[in-house]
Amino acid sequence: MHLIVLLGSASAADPSAIHARLQSESGWTLHAESEGVKVYKKDIPELGLPGFKGVKVIDPDVDVGLLYELLQDVGNQDKVNTMLYESKVLGREGD
């Protein structure tokens, strides 16, 4: 499972172009690794900001449904992650 995070301010860039760039496997470079989490970084020229994604193999006993619920609870992520200033949904696809 990959969680891709964009840091920075809103932009007039086309969200679909940004989404396509983030979903592409090319261009990601290993930025850091800690406690089994590999953090990758990718330049996003449309924003002038980097994107980051974390990759970790999780225990097969983890309740994946609960994990997805926690990840999708954008409005409360700043309560769980004290290093996060703000989290918001920029758009949704397939709803």
Short mmCIF file of C-alpha atoms in Angstrom, two decimals:
data_model
loop_
_atom_site.label_atom_id
_atom_site.label_comp_id
_atom_site.label_asym_id
_atom_site.label_seq_id
_atom_site.Cartn_x
_atom_site.Cartn_y
_atom_site.Cartn_z
CA MET A 1 0.00 0.00 0.00
CA HIS A 2 1.29 3.48 -0.83
CA LEU A 3 0.22 6.70 0.79
CA ILE A 4 1.30 9.68 -1.27
CA VAL A 5 1.55 13.04 0.43
CA LEU A 6 1.90 16.48 -1.12
CA LEU A 7 3.31 19.20 1.07
CA GLY A 8 2.72 22.84 0.29
CA SER A 9 0.06 25.30 -0.71
CA ALA A 10 -2.77 25.05 -3.22
CA SER A 11 -1.94 25.67 -6.84
CA ALA A 12 -3.70 26.41 -10.10
CA ALA A 13 -2.02 23.33 -11.62
CA ASP A 14 -4.25 20.70 -13.23
CA PRO A 15 -5.07 18.13 -10.49
CA SER A 16 -5.34 15.30 -13.03
CA ALA A 17 -1.80 15.99 -14.30
CA ILE A 18 -0.49 16.02 -10.74
CA HIS A 19 -2.34 12.80 -9.92
CA ALA A 20 -0.94 11.09 -13.04
CA ARG A 21 2.60 12.16 -12.14
CA LEU A 22 2.20 10.85 -8.58
CA GLN A 23 0.78 7.52 -9.75
CA SER A 24 3.64 6.94 -12.21
CA GLU A 25 6.31 4.66 -10.75
CA SER A 26 9.10 6.56 -12.52
CA GLY A 27 11.03 9.40 -10.92
CA TRP A 28 10.76 8.31 -7.28
CA THR A 29 14.06 8.24 -5.37
CA LEU A 30 14.70 6.86 -1.90
CA HIS A 31 14.80 9.81 0.49
CA ALA A 32 14.96 8.11 3.92
CA GLU A 33 14.36 4.84 5.70
CA SER A 34 13.36 4.32 9.31
CA GLU A 35 11.62 1.59 11.30
CA GLY A 36 10.86 -0.41 8.17
CA VAL A 37 9.34 2.54 6.30
CA LYS A 38 10.98 3.62 3.06
CA VAL A 39 10.24 7.23 2.16
CA TYR A 40 10.51 8.19 -1.49
CA LYS A 41 10.61 11.68 -2.98
CA LYS A 42 9.62 12.91 -6.43
CA ASP A 43 9.72 16.39 -7.97
CA ILE A 44 6.31 17.67 -9.05
CA PRO A 45 7.13 20.47 -11.55
CA GLU A 46 3.46 21.50 -11.86
CA LEU A 47 3.56 22.54 -8.20
CA GLY A 48 7.17 23.48 -7.72
CA LEU A 49 7.08 21.14 -4.71
CA PRO A 50 8.14 17.57 -4.05
CA GLY A 51 5.77 14.70 -3.42
CA PHE A 52 6.56 12.02 -0.86
CA LYS A 53 5.36 8.45 -0.44
CA GLY A 54 6.01 5.94 2.29
CA VAL A 55 6.20 2.22 1.67
CA LYS A 56 6.05 -0.40 4.40
CA VAL A 57 5.22 -4.08 4.39
CA ILE A 58 2.58 -4.55 7.05
CA ASP A 59 1.85 -7.59 9.18
CA PRO A 60 -0.77 -9.85 7.54
CA ASP A 61 -2.80 -9.80 10.77
CA VAL A 62 -3.44 -6.03 10.51
CA ASP A 63 -7.10 -5.15 9.96
CA VAL A 64 -6.76 -3.56 6.51
CA GLY A 65 -10.28 -2.09 6.66
CA LEU A 66 -9.45 -0.23 9.87
CA LEU A 67 -6.12 0.93 8.42
CA TYR A 68 -7.89 2.38 5.36
CA GLU A 69 -10.45 4.10 7.60
CA LEU A 70 -7.63 5.78 9.54
CA LEU A 71 -5.84 6.87 6.36
CA GLN A 72 -9.03 8.23 4.81
CA ASP A 73 -9.98 10.24 7.90
CA VAL A 74 -8.30 13.34 6.46
CA GLY A 75 -9.98 15.75 8.85
CA ASN A 76 -8.45 14.08 11.90
CA GLN A 77 -4.98 13.18 10.66
CA ASP A 78 -3.45 16.21 12.37
CA LYS A 79 -4.70 14.81 15.70
CA VAL A 80 -2.86 11.53 15.11
CA ASN A 81 0.29 12.96 13.51
CA THR A 82 1.53 15.85 15.62
CA MET A 83 4.06 16.84 12.93
CA LEU A 84 1.27 17.44 10.41
CA TYR A 85 0.10 21.03 10.17
CA GLU A 86 -2.88 20.55 7.86
CA SER A 87 -4.51 17.80 5.84
CA LYS A 88 -7.33 18.21 3.35
CA VAL A 89 -8.84 16.47 0.36
CA LEU A 90 -7.97 18.26 -2.89
CA GLY A 91 -10.30 16.12 -4.99
CA ARG A 92 -11.84 12.66 -5.29
CA GLU A 93 -12.12 10.24 -8.14
CA GLY A 94 -14.62 7.44 -8.54
CA ASP A 95 -17.06 8.52 -5.82
#
